[in-house]
Amino acid sequence: MAKEVRTRFAPSPTGYMHIGNLRTALYEYLIARSNGGKFILRIEDTDRERYVEGATDIIFKTLEQTGISYDEGPGVGGDYGPYIQSERMGMYKQYAEQLVEMGKAYYCFCTKERLESIKGDVATQGDSLAYDRHCRDLSPEEVKANLDAGLPYVIRQKMPLDGTTTFTDAVYGDITVENKTLEDQILLKADGMPTYNFANVIDDHLMAITHVVRGNEYLSSTPKYNLLYEAFGWEIPTYVHCAPVMKDQHSKLSKRNGDASFGDLLDKGFLAEAVVNYIALLGWSPGGEQEIYTLKELEENFNIEGLSKSPSIFDPEKLRWMNSEYIRALSPEKFAEVAAPWIKKALGEDVSEEMICKMSTLVQGRTEVLSDIPEKIGFFKELSSYDKELYRHKKMKTDPENSSEFLKITREFIENYNGEWVSSELYQGLCDLAASNELKNGQILWPLRTALSGLPASPGGATELAEILGKEETLKRIDIGLEILA
Ligand code: GLU
């Protein structure tokens, strides 16, 4: 029987969810789901200096909002817990000591001062190694004497000094490095706690992880991880390194650019589903023309072979387009629900359910991102001052002069109007009015639309706006228009 595929997302809580990290989580999830395997969440919170209050909650919330559900992890449990690294701290020391016994690691007693003092030497030698392997060959007696004397120590990995290490990455293929370029990195710190590089390997093994997906900034550390797996005689997972998400050809997408954080994108009015769809295709190609994929479809179609080696550029315009497709596909009820906070932003918290419904009907087909809504509908609340040139429209054959005439006719009609105050009835009435005055429909409707919105373009035509504004406000805005045109 084939081994169960187990993938993990191992974020460090940094305070926000970078789009690149979310994409990693998504790919891990999709590898698990497309293989009928398990997806695990492990919080790597051992770096207490970088700890940010509330950051773990952001991780939980993001996964919930995106539908990236995990089978094992904090709050869910599982056979391989705990899933929060800071709760696993007692587990690592024995593995580091085991490596020392096997001759694959060693005690290092170098003081901070000594390490500081060699920094310059290393730099002048043009050596890429930060540590000069000073304690690597201490005799067993020296080590014992130092330990007995209670000297502080770290445990370092003993890299082979010659030969090469090769590993295979599912995206980048075979990668070989010269062992002498590998630093004798610290595995266990002076306080007995593991470094990130060590804990990560131990946990991946203990949690029976079969596929490790991470950013390609980890490619250069992977040989070191490999040597650890080999030393322990553990099975090496499939490595899947992903090319970065870039802002442009030269710089990575960073939070400072404004688009890198998932939370910021939601705040800007993007839908979580659209973001997930967009980032799935940012570095993975399903082949073929289809671009809109639900999470379910991604689960069915994902394959590691489609991952790209080259960096992908985050295109905000493309995301806007995709978001507008998702917005259009929402049911009117669902759209009203997601649009409501944005409608309230424009019209006030006390706006009625009926008004929310009307507004969302008006803007659903015209919205790319929810944050477009307030400026599209703000005029319902308050008419801004505008220039009479707004009444000029070549196709409608209107200009500031004749519009004044047309508006007057319209005003009289509306004042005496006794029919039902709904767009369709008003529209019919105004078309009849145009006909009886030998005017084009546009000559009546365009000036009215302009007077009601004060904008060169508005969601909805003249009578749709009138229905929402009501008779009294409609007449008031016509009067303002007449004044502007006078
Ligand atoms: N905690 C690491 C990070 O957030 C995880 C890297 C990995 O997946 O191994 O970058």
Short mmCIF file of C-alpha atoms and ligand atoms in Angstrom, two decimals:
data_model
loop_
_atom_site.label_atom_id
_atom_site.label_comp_id
_atom_site.label_asym_id
_atom_site.label_seq_id
_atom_site.Cartn_x
_atom_site.Cartn_y
_atom_site.Cartn_z
CA MET A 1 0.00 0.00 0.00
CA ALA A 2 1.33 3.43 -0.90
CA LYS A 3 2.40 5.58 2.00
CA GLU A 4 -0.15 8.18 3.09
CA VAL A 5 0.74 11.64 1.82
CA ARG A 6 1.18 14.04 4.74
CA THR A 7 1.95 17.70 4.19
CA ARG A 8 2.30 20.51 6.64
CA PHE A 9 2.07 24.26 6.73
CA ALA A 10 4.59 25.51 9.26
CA PRO A 11 4.20 29.26 9.56
CA SER A 12 6.05 31.41 12.03
CA PRO A 13 3.59 33.85 13.57
CA THR A 14 4.82 37.16 12.25
CA GLY A 15 1.69 39.26 12.59
CA TYR A 16 0.21 39.02 9.13
CA MET A 17 -0.28 36.46 6.39
CA HIS A 18 2.00 37.10 3.46
CA ILE A 19 0.48 36.10 0.14
CA GLY A 20 3.55 33.94 -0.57
CA ASN A 21 3.03 32.04 2.69
CA LEU A 22 -0.65 31.61 2.02
CA ARG A 23 0.25 30.19 -1.38
CA THR A 24 2.60 27.72 0.32
CA ALA A 25 -0.23 26.67 2.64
CA LEU A 26 -2.53 26.28 -0.34
CA TYR A 27 -0.09 24.11 -2.27
CA GLU A 28 0.54 21.92 0.80
CA TYR A 29 -3.19 21.58 1.23
CA LEU A 30 -3.74 20.77 -2.44
CA ILE A 31 -0.98 18.16 -2.51
CA ALA A 32 -2.61 16.46 0.47
CA ARG A 33 -6.15 16.68 -0.88
CA SER A 34 -5.31 15.67 -4.44
CA ASN A 35 -3.62 12.55 -3.04
CA GLY A 36 -6.23 11.68 -0.45
CA GLY A 37 -3.68 12.53 2.24
CA LYS A 38 -3.54 14.64 5.40
CA PHE A 39 -2.77 18.31 5.80
CA ILE A 40 -1.23 19.44 9.07
CA LEU A 41 -0.81 22.85 10.64
CA ARG A 42 2.25 23.37 12.82
CA ILE A 43 2.94 26.73 14.41
CA GLU A 44 6.66 27.49 14.52
CA ASP A 45 6.74 29.97 17.34
CA THR A 46 10.09 29.22 18.93
CA ASP A 47 11.67 32.52 18.10
CA ARG A 48 10.38 34.40 21.13
CA GLU A 49 12.09 37.62 20.12
CA ARG A 50 10.03 37.78 16.97
CA TYR A 51 6.85 36.78 18.77
CA VAL A 52 3.89 39.02 17.94
CA GLU A 53 0.80 39.00 20.11
CA GLY A 54 -2.28 37.76 18.26
CA ALA A 55 -0.27 36.55 15.27
CA THR A 56 -1.30 32.93 15.69
CA ASP A 57 -4.95 33.92 15.56
CA ILE A 58 -4.32 35.56 12.21
CA ILE A 59 -3.05 32.22 10.91
CA PHE A 60 -6.12 30.34 12.19
CA LYS A 61 -8.46 32.98 10.86
CA THR A 62 -6.87 33.10 7.42
CA LEU A 63 -7.09 29.35 6.99
CA GLU A 64 -10.72 29.46 8.03
CA GLN A 65 -11.56 32.33 5.68
CA THR A 66 -9.91 30.61 2.75
CA GLY A 67 -11.36 27.16 3.40
CA ILE A 68 -7.89 25.63 3.73
CA SER A 69 -8.87 23.16 6.42
CA TYR A 70 -6.36 21.07 8.31
CA ASP A 71 -6.74 17.53 9.54
CA GLU A 72 -4.30 17.88 12.41
CA GLY A 73 -3.12 20.92 14.25
CA PRO A 74 -3.77 23.22 17.18
CA GLY A 75 -7.35 22.99 18.31
CA VAL A 76 -8.00 19.99 16.05
CA GLY A 77 -5.56 17.57 17.64
CA GLY A 78 -4.09 14.47 16.04
CA ASP A 79 -1.69 11.65 16.84
CA TYR A 80 1.48 13.67 16.35
CA GLY A 81 0.95 16.66 18.64
CA PRO A 82 1.54 19.03 20.19
CA TYR A 83 1.34 21.08 17.01
CA ILE A 84 2.66 24.30 18.50
CA GLN A 85 6.43 24.16 18.49
CA SER A 86 6.91 26.04 21.76
CA GLU A 87 5.00 23.20 23.44
CA ARG A 88 7.47 20.65 22.07
CA MET A 89 10.60 22.18 23.51
CA GLY A 90 11.61 19.21 25.65
CA MET A 91 11.80 16.90 22.64
CA TYR A 92 14.81 18.12 20.75
CA LYS A 93 17.78 17.91 23.10
CA GLN A 94 17.96 14.13 23.05
CA TYR A 95 18.20 14.16 19.25
CA ALA A 96 21.04 16.67 19.34
CA GLU A 97 22.87 14.54 21.91
CA GLN A 98 22.30 11.46 19.82
CA LEU A 99 24.00 13.21 16.89
CA VAL A 100 26.96 14.07 19.10
CA GLU A 101 27.28 10.41 20.03
CA MET A 102 27.19 9.45 16.37
CA GLY A 103 29.95 11.95 15.59
CA LYS A 104 27.63 14.11 13.46
CA ALA A 105 27.50 17.02 15.87
CA TYR A 106 29.71 18.50 18.57
CA TYR A 107 29.70 20.68 21.66
CA CYS A 108 30.90 24.21 21.08
CA PHE A 109 31.96 26.34 24.02
CA CYS A 110 32.94 29.46 22.09
CA THR A 111 31.99 32.61 23.93
CA LYS A 112 30.09 35.45 22.37
CA GLU A 113 33.26 37.53 22.53
CA ARG A 114 35.25 34.94 20.63
CA LEU A 115 32.57 34.67 17.96
CA GLU A 116 32.52 38.45 17.67
CA SER A 117 36.29 38.55 17.35
CA ILE A 118 36.44 36.06 14.45
CA LYS A 119 33.75 37.85 12.50
CA GLY A 120 36.31 40.24 11.01
CA ASP A 121 38.72 37.41 10.15
CA VAL A 122 36.09 35.50 8.31
CA ALA A 123 35.11 38.56 6.35
CA THR A 124 38.68 39.40 5.34
CA GLN A 125 39.27 35.83 4.22
CA GLY A 126 36.28 36.17 1.98
CA ASP A 127 34.98 32.98 3.52
CA SER A 128 31.25 32.46 3.50
CA LEU A 129 31.37 30.59 6.77
CA ALA A 130 30.58 32.54 9.87
CA TYR A 131 31.98 29.97 12.29
CA ASP A 132 35.60 28.75 12.07
CA ARG A 133 34.95 25.26 13.53
CA HIS A 134 37.14 26.05 16.53
CA CYS A 135 35.53 23.47 18.87
CA ARG A 136 35.05 20.78 16.27
CA ASP A 137 38.10 18.80 17.24
CA LEU A 138 38.18 19.18 21.02
CA SER A 139 39.25 15.95 22.66
CA PRO A 140 36.63 13.96 24.61
CA GLU A 141 38.52 14.89 27.78
CA GLU A 142 38.37 18.60 27.04
CA VAL A 143 34.67 18.36 26.32
CA LYS A 144 34.02 16.46 29.52
CA ALA A 145 36.07 18.92 31.59
CA ASN A 146 34.14 21.87 30.09
CA LEU A 147 30.79 20.21 30.68
CA ASP A 148 31.75 19.31 34.26
CA ALA A 149 32.84 22.90 34.83
CA GLY A 150 29.37 23.95 33.75
CA LEU A 151 30.54 26.04 30.77
CA PRO A 152 27.70 27.18 28.56
CA TYR A 153 27.62 25.38 25.22
CA VAL A 154 25.73 25.00 22.00
CA ILE A 155 25.59 21.87 19.84
CA ARG A 156 26.68 22.31 16.25
CA GLN A 157 26.16 20.12 13.22
CA LYS A 158 29.43 18.58 11.97
CA MET A 159 29.41 19.06 8.23
CA PRO A 160 31.57 16.80 6.09
CA LEU A 161 34.64 18.74 4.97
CA ASP A 162 34.90 17.23 1.54
CA GLY A 163 32.64 15.68 -1.04
CA THR A 164 29.26 16.95 -2.10
CA THR A 165 25.67 16.64 -1.00
CA THR A 166 22.96 16.21 -3.59
CA PHE A 167 19.26 16.38 -3.12
CA THR A 168 16.36 16.31 -5.50
CA ASP A 169 13.75 19.01 -5.48
CA ALA A 170 10.44 18.33 -7.17
CA VAL A 171 10.53 21.74 -8.85
CA TYR A 172 14.21 22.52 -9.30
CA GLY A 173 15.53 19.00 -9.95
CA ASP A 174 18.90 17.79 -8.62
CA ILE A 175 20.90 20.29 -6.62
CA THR A 176 24.46 19.61 -5.55
CA VAL A 177 26.58 21.60 -3.12
CA GLU A 178 30.17 21.30 -1.96
CA ASN A 179 30.11 20.17 1.65
CA LYS A 180 32.95 22.46 2.60
CA THR A 181 30.65 25.43 1.94
CA LEU A 182 28.20 24.28 4.60
CA GLU A 183 28.50 26.01 7.94
CA ASP A 184 28.60 23.95 11.12
CA GLN A 185 25.24 25.40 12.09
CA ILE A 186 23.91 25.48 15.62
CA LEU A 187 21.29 22.83 16.35
CA LEU A 188 20.80 23.40 20.05
CA LYS A 189 21.20 26.81 21.62
CA ALA A 190 22.88 27.61 24.93
CA ASP A 191 19.49 27.67 26.65
CA GLY A 192 18.86 24.11 25.52
CA MET A 193 16.33 25.16 22.89
CA PRO A 194 16.58 24.00 19.29
CA THR A 195 17.23 26.37 16.42
CA TYR A 196 14.59 26.70 13.79
CA ASN A 197 16.65 24.64 11.34
CA PHE A 198 16.87 21.73 13.75
CA ALA A 199 13.35 21.73 15.15
CA ASN A 200 11.94 21.87 11.65
CA VAL A 201 13.69 18.64 10.59
CA ILE A 202 12.90 16.77 13.81
CA ASP A 203 9.26 17.78 13.66
CA ASP A 204 8.85 16.93 10.01
CA HIS A 205 10.19 13.49 10.77
CA LEU A 206 8.19 12.95 13.96
CA MET A 207 5.03 14.10 12.22
CA ALA A 208 5.70 11.70 9.32
CA ILE A 209 5.65 14.50 6.76
CA THR A 210 6.09 13.22 3.21
CA HIS A 211 6.15 16.52 1.28
CA VAL A 212 7.76 19.74 2.38
CA VAL A 213 6.62 22.81 0.44
CA ARG A 214 8.42 26.05 1.18
CA GLY A 215 9.85 29.17 -0.37
CA ASN A 216 13.02 28.75 -2.40
CA GLU A 217 14.92 30.89 0.09
CA TYR A 218 15.27 27.57 1.94
CA LEU A 219 16.97 25.83 -0.97
CA SER A 220 20.43 26.62 0.36
CA SER A 221 19.61 25.15 3.79
CA THR A 222 18.20 21.95 2.38
CA PRO A 223 21.56 20.11 2.06
CA LYS A 224 22.06 20.66 5.79
CA TYR A 225 18.62 19.21 6.49
CA ASN A 226 19.41 16.30 4.24
CA LEU A 227 22.58 15.50 6.13
CA LEU A 228 20.54 15.39 9.33
CA TYR A 229 18.02 12.97 7.84
CA GLU A 230 20.88 10.82 6.60
CA ALA A 231 22.65 10.87 9.97
CA PHE A 232 19.51 9.63 11.69
CA GLY A 233 18.76 7.19 8.91
CA TRP A 234 15.37 8.80 8.37
CA GLU A 235 13.45 8.90 5.13
CA ILE A 236 13.92 12.19 3.30
CA PRO A 237 10.68 13.95 2.39
CA THR A 238 9.89 15.17 -1.11
CA TYR A 239 11.08 18.75 -1.29
CA VAL A 240 8.94 21.21 -3.19
CA HIS A 241 10.52 24.64 -3.31
CA CYS A 242 8.46 27.47 -4.75
CA ALA A 243 9.75 30.45 -6.67
CA PRO A 244 8.97 33.77 -5.00
CA VAL A 245 6.04 36.06 -5.65
CA MET A 246 7.43 39.32 -6.99
CA LYS A 247 6.12 42.83 -7.15
CA ASP A 248 8.02 43.34 -10.39
CA GLN A 249 11.12 41.92 -12.05
CA HIS A 250 13.40 43.23 -9.34
CA SER A 251 11.67 43.28 -5.99
CA LYS A 252 9.80 40.72 -3.98
CA LEU A 253 6.26 41.41 -2.94
CA SER A 254 6.50 42.94 0.49
CA LYS A 255 3.92 44.25 2.91
CA ARG A 256 5.19 47.73 2.27
CA ASN A 257 4.02 47.45 -1.35
CA GLY A 258 0.50 47.15 0.01
CA ASP A 259 -0.58 43.95 -1.71
CA ALA A 260 1.41 41.33 0.14
CA SER A 261 -0.87 40.77 3.08
CA PHE A 262 -3.97 38.63 2.78
CA GLY A 263 -5.66 40.68 5.50
CA ASP A 264 -4.96 43.91 3.62
CA LEU A 265 -6.48 42.46 0.47
CA LEU A 266 -9.68 41.56 2.32
CA ASP A 267 -9.76 45.03 3.82
CA LYS A 268 -9.54 46.43 0.31
CA GLY A 269 -12.63 44.48 -0.66
CA PHE A 270 -11.26 41.39 -2.36
CA LEU A 271 -13.11 38.13 -1.75
CA ALA A 272 -11.17 35.33 -0.08
CA GLU A 273 -12.24 32.86 -2.80
CA ALA A 274 -10.90 35.12 -5.54
CA VAL A 275 -7.59 35.60 -3.76
CA VAL A 276 -7.21 31.84 -3.32
CA ASN A 277 -7.98 31.25 -6.99
CA TYR A 278 -5.57 33.97 -8.03
CA ILE A 279 -2.63 32.82 -5.91
CA ALA A 280 -3.14 29.19 -6.89
CA LEU A 281 -2.29 30.22 -10.46
CA LEU A 282 0.57 32.40 -9.33
CA GLY A 283 3.28 29.81 -9.75
CA TRP A 284 1.18 26.85 -10.79
CA SER A 285 -0.22 26.19 -14.21
CA PRO A 286 -3.03 23.73 -14.70
CA GLY A 287 -2.46 23.70 -18.47
CA GLY A 288 -5.31 24.84 -20.67
CA GLU A 289 -7.31 28.02 -20.75
CA GLN A 290 -9.47 27.77 -17.64
CA GLU A 291 -8.67 30.42 -15.06
CA ILE A 292 -11.56 30.32 -12.65
CA TYR A 293 -11.18 27.42 -10.25
CA THR A 294 -13.09 26.81 -7.07
CA LEU A 295 -11.09 25.33 -4.22
CA LYS A 296 -12.80 22.01 -4.91
CA GLU A 297 -11.71 22.12 -8.55
CA LEU A 298 -8.18 22.97 -7.48
CA GLU A 299 -8.21 19.95 -5.18
CA GLU A 300 -9.20 17.79 -8.12
CA ASN A 301 -6.72 19.25 -10.59
CA PHE A 302 -3.59 20.11 -8.66
CA ASN A 303 -0.30 18.44 -9.54
CA ILE A 304 3.28 19.18 -8.52
CA GLU A 305 4.45 19.04 -12.15
CA GLY A 306 2.57 22.27 -12.89
CA LEU A 307 4.66 24.29 -10.42
CA SER A 308 6.94 26.86 -11.96
CA LYS A 309 10.62 27.45 -11.35
CA SER A 310 10.48 31.07 -12.32
CA PRO A 311 9.25 33.84 -10.09
CA SER A 312 5.72 35.05 -10.65
CA ILE A 313 4.65 38.64 -10.69
CA PHE A 314 1.69 39.68 -8.62
CA ASP A 315 -0.62 41.54 -10.97
CA PRO A 316 -3.17 43.64 -9.06
CA GLU A 317 -5.18 44.25 -12.25
CA LYS A 318 -5.54 40.56 -12.93
CA LEU A 319 -6.66 40.01 -9.36
CA ARG A 320 -9.23 42.80 -9.75
CA TRP A 321 -10.56 41.11 -12.86
CA MET A 322 -10.78 37.75 -11.14
CA ASN A 323 -12.47 39.33 -8.16
CA SER A 324 -15.09 40.93 -10.40
CA GLU A 325 -15.83 37.51 -11.90
CA TYR A 326 -16.40 36.14 -8.40
CA ILE A 327 -18.58 39.10 -7.47
CA ARG A 328 -20.75 38.63 -10.55
CA ALA A 329 -21.14 34.95 -9.78
CA LEU A 330 -22.48 35.57 -6.26
CA SER A 331 -26.21 35.18 -5.65
CA PRO A 332 -27.91 38.56 -5.08
CA GLU A 333 -28.44 37.63 -1.42
CA LYS A 334 -24.81 36.71 -0.87
CA PHE A 335 -23.63 39.83 -2.64
CA ALA A 336 -25.91 42.00 -0.48
CA GLU A 337 -24.37 40.35 2.57
CA VAL A 338 -20.76 41.05 1.59
CA ALA A 339 -21.56 44.50 0.19
CA ALA A 340 -23.54 45.65 3.25
CA PRO A 341 -20.57 46.99 5.26
CA TRP A 342 -19.42 48.99 2.23
CA ILE A 343 -22.89 50.33 1.54
CA LYS A 344 -23.13 51.40 5.18
CA LYS A 345 -19.81 53.14 4.82
CA ALA A 346 -21.33 55.33 2.14
CA LEU A 347 -24.88 55.77 3.38
CA GLY A 348 -24.56 55.46 7.14
CA GLU A 349 -24.92 52.66 9.65
CA ASP A 350 -28.69 53.14 9.93
CA VAL A 351 -29.42 52.40 6.28
CA SER A 352 -32.41 50.04 5.90
CA GLU A 353 -32.28 46.45 4.70
CA GLU A 354 -34.43 47.47 1.75
CA MET A 355 -31.94 50.14 0.75
CA ILE A 356 -29.02 47.71 1.07
CA CYS A 357 -30.90 45.39 -1.22
CA LYS A 358 -31.57 48.13 -3.78
CA MET A 359 -28.00 49.38 -3.70
CA SER A 360 -26.51 45.96 -4.10
CA THR A 361 -28.77 45.20 -7.07
CA LEU A 362 -27.57 48.43 -8.63
CA VAL A 363 -23.84 47.86 -8.15
CA GLN A 364 -23.25 44.09 -8.29
CA GLY A 365 -22.54 44.05 -12.01
CA ARG A 366 -20.45 47.20 -11.78
CA THR A 367 -18.13 46.27 -8.92
CA GLU A 368 -14.66 44.80 -9.30
CA VAL A 369 -13.62 45.19 -5.69
CA LEU A 370 -16.01 45.87 -2.81
CA SER A 371 -14.14 49.02 -1.89
CA ASP A 372 -15.37 50.50 -5.21
CA ILE A 373 -18.88 50.65 -3.76
CA PRO A 374 -18.81 53.71 -1.47
CA GLU A 375 -17.64 56.09 -4.15
CA LYS A 376 -20.12 54.67 -6.64
CA ILE A 377 -23.13 55.26 -4.39
CA GLY A 378 -22.02 58.15 -2.19
CA PHE A 379 -24.07 60.58 -4.28
CA PHE A 380 -27.31 59.04 -3.00
CA LYS A 381 -26.47 60.47 0.37
CA GLU A 382 -25.03 63.73 -0.76
CA LEU A 383 -24.98 65.45 -4.10
CA SER A 384 -21.61 67.07 -4.78
CA SER A 385 -21.36 70.34 -6.64
CA TYR A 386 -20.77 69.87 -10.34
CA ASP A 387 -20.23 71.85 -13.50
CA LYS A 388 -22.99 72.51 -16.03
CA GLU A 389 -20.78 71.07 -18.77
CA LEU A 390 -21.72 67.69 -17.34
CA TYR A 391 -25.01 68.11 -19.21
CA ARG A 392 -23.27 68.11 -22.56
CA HIS A 393 -23.57 64.75 -24.29
CA LYS A 394 -22.94 64.38 -27.97
CA LYS A 395 -24.86 61.19 -28.58
CA MET A 396 -27.83 62.27 -26.48
CA LYS A 397 -27.78 65.65 -28.24
CA THR A 398 -27.85 67.57 -25.00
CA ASP A 399 -25.92 70.63 -23.87
CA PRO A 400 -26.23 73.04 -20.94
CA GLU A 401 -28.68 75.24 -22.87
CA ASN A 402 -31.23 72.71 -24.06
CA SER A 403 -30.87 70.64 -20.89
CA SER A 404 -32.39 73.50 -18.93
CA GLU A 405 -35.48 73.31 -21.16
CA PHE A 406 -35.67 69.53 -20.96
CA LEU A 407 -35.30 69.51 -17.20
CA LYS A 408 -38.12 72.01 -16.82
CA ILE A 409 -40.44 69.76 -18.83
CA THR A 410 -39.35 66.80 -16.74
CA ARG A 411 -39.88 68.72 -13.52
CA GLU A 412 -43.44 69.52 -14.40
CA PHE A 413 -44.14 65.94 -15.38
CA ILE A 414 -42.74 64.60 -12.14
CA GLU A 415 -44.48 67.11 -9.99
CA ASN A 416 -47.82 66.03 -11.43
CA TYR A 417 -46.96 62.37 -11.60
CA ASN A 418 -49.51 60.18 -9.83
CA GLY A 419 -48.43 56.75 -10.97
CA GLU A 420 -46.53 54.18 -8.98
CA TRP A 421 -43.07 55.44 -7.98
CA VAL A 422 -41.09 52.64 -9.57
CA SER A 423 -38.41 52.81 -12.20
CA SER A 424 -40.29 50.93 -14.95
CA GLU A 425 -43.41 53.13 -14.68
CA LEU A 426 -41.39 56.32 -14.51
CA TYR A 427 -39.36 55.20 -17.49
CA GLN A 428 -42.46 54.62 -19.57
CA GLY A 429 -43.92 57.97 -18.51
CA LEU A 430 -40.73 59.85 -19.40
CA CYS A 431 -40.45 58.12 -22.79
CA ASP A 432 -44.03 59.15 -23.55
CA LEU A 433 -43.13 62.66 -22.42
CA ALA A 434 -40.17 62.70 -24.82
CA ALA A 435 -42.35 61.47 -27.68
CA SER A 436 -45.07 64.04 -27.10
CA ASN A 437 -42.40 66.79 -27.17
CA GLU A 438 -40.74 65.30 -30.24
CA LEU A 439 -37.55 64.65 -28.31
CA LYS A 440 -35.25 61.63 -28.16
CA ASN A 441 -35.60 59.61 -24.96
CA GLY A 442 -32.00 60.48 -24.10
CA GLN A 443 -32.78 64.18 -24.17
CA ILE A 444 -35.14 63.72 -21.24
CA LEU A 445 -33.29 60.91 -19.47
CA TRP A 446 -29.69 62.18 -19.67
CA PRO A 447 -30.28 65.58 -18.08
CA LEU A 448 -32.36 63.91 -15.36
CA ARG A 449 -29.66 61.32 -14.68
CA THR A 450 -27.10 64.09 -14.49
CA ALA A 451 -29.19 66.20 -12.13
CA LEU A 452 -29.84 63.23 -9.83
CA SER A 453 -26.23 62.02 -9.62
CA GLY A 454 -24.08 65.08 -10.32
CA LEU A 455 -21.66 62.62 -11.92
CA PRO A 456 -20.52 61.84 -15.45
CA ALA A 457 -21.41 58.19 -14.83
CA SER A 458 -23.58 56.52 -12.25
CA PRO A 459 -24.72 53.02 -11.44
CA GLY A 460 -28.23 52.87 -12.86
CA GLY A 461 -30.12 55.11 -15.24
CA ALA A 462 -32.27 58.16 -14.48
CA THR A 463 -35.41 56.36 -13.36
CA GLU A 464 -33.55 53.79 -11.28
CA LEU A 465 -31.94 56.66 -9.40
CA ALA A 466 -35.26 58.47 -9.09
CA GLU A 467 -36.98 55.41 -7.65
CA ILE A 468 -34.34 55.16 -4.93
CA LEU A 469 -34.20 58.88 -4.18
CA GLY A 470 -37.99 59.30 -3.97
CA LYS A 471 -40.15 62.02 -5.46
CA GLU A 472 -39.28 64.81 -3.08
CA GLU A 473 -35.51 64.40 -3.37
CA THR A 474 -35.83 63.96 -7.14
CA LEU A 475 -37.58 67.31 -7.43
CA LYS A 476 -35.03 68.92 -5.13
CA ARG A 477 -32.13 67.73 -7.26
CA ILE A 478 -33.85 68.87 -10.45
CA ASP A 479 -34.15 72.34 -8.91
CA ILE A 480 -30.44 72.31 -8.04
CA GLY A 481 -29.74 71.32 -11.64
CA LEU A 482 -31.86 74.17 -12.95
CA GLU A 483 -29.94 76.59 -10.77
CA ILE A 484 -26.61 75.27 -12.04
CA LEU A 485 -27.82 75.58 -15.59
CA ALA A 486 -29.31 79.05 -15.12
N1 GLU B 1 8.52 28.59 9.83
C1 GLU B 1 9.07 28.69 8.53
C2 GLU B 1 8.56 29.94 7.87
O1 GLU B 1 7.54 30.46 8.26
C3 GLU B 1 8.67 27.46 7.74
C4 GLU B 1 9.54 27.11 6.64
C5 GLU B 1 9.22 25.68 6.22
O2 GLU B 1 8.12 25.48 5.71
O3 GLU B 1 9.99 24.80 6.44
O4 GLU B 1 9.18 30.45 6.96
#
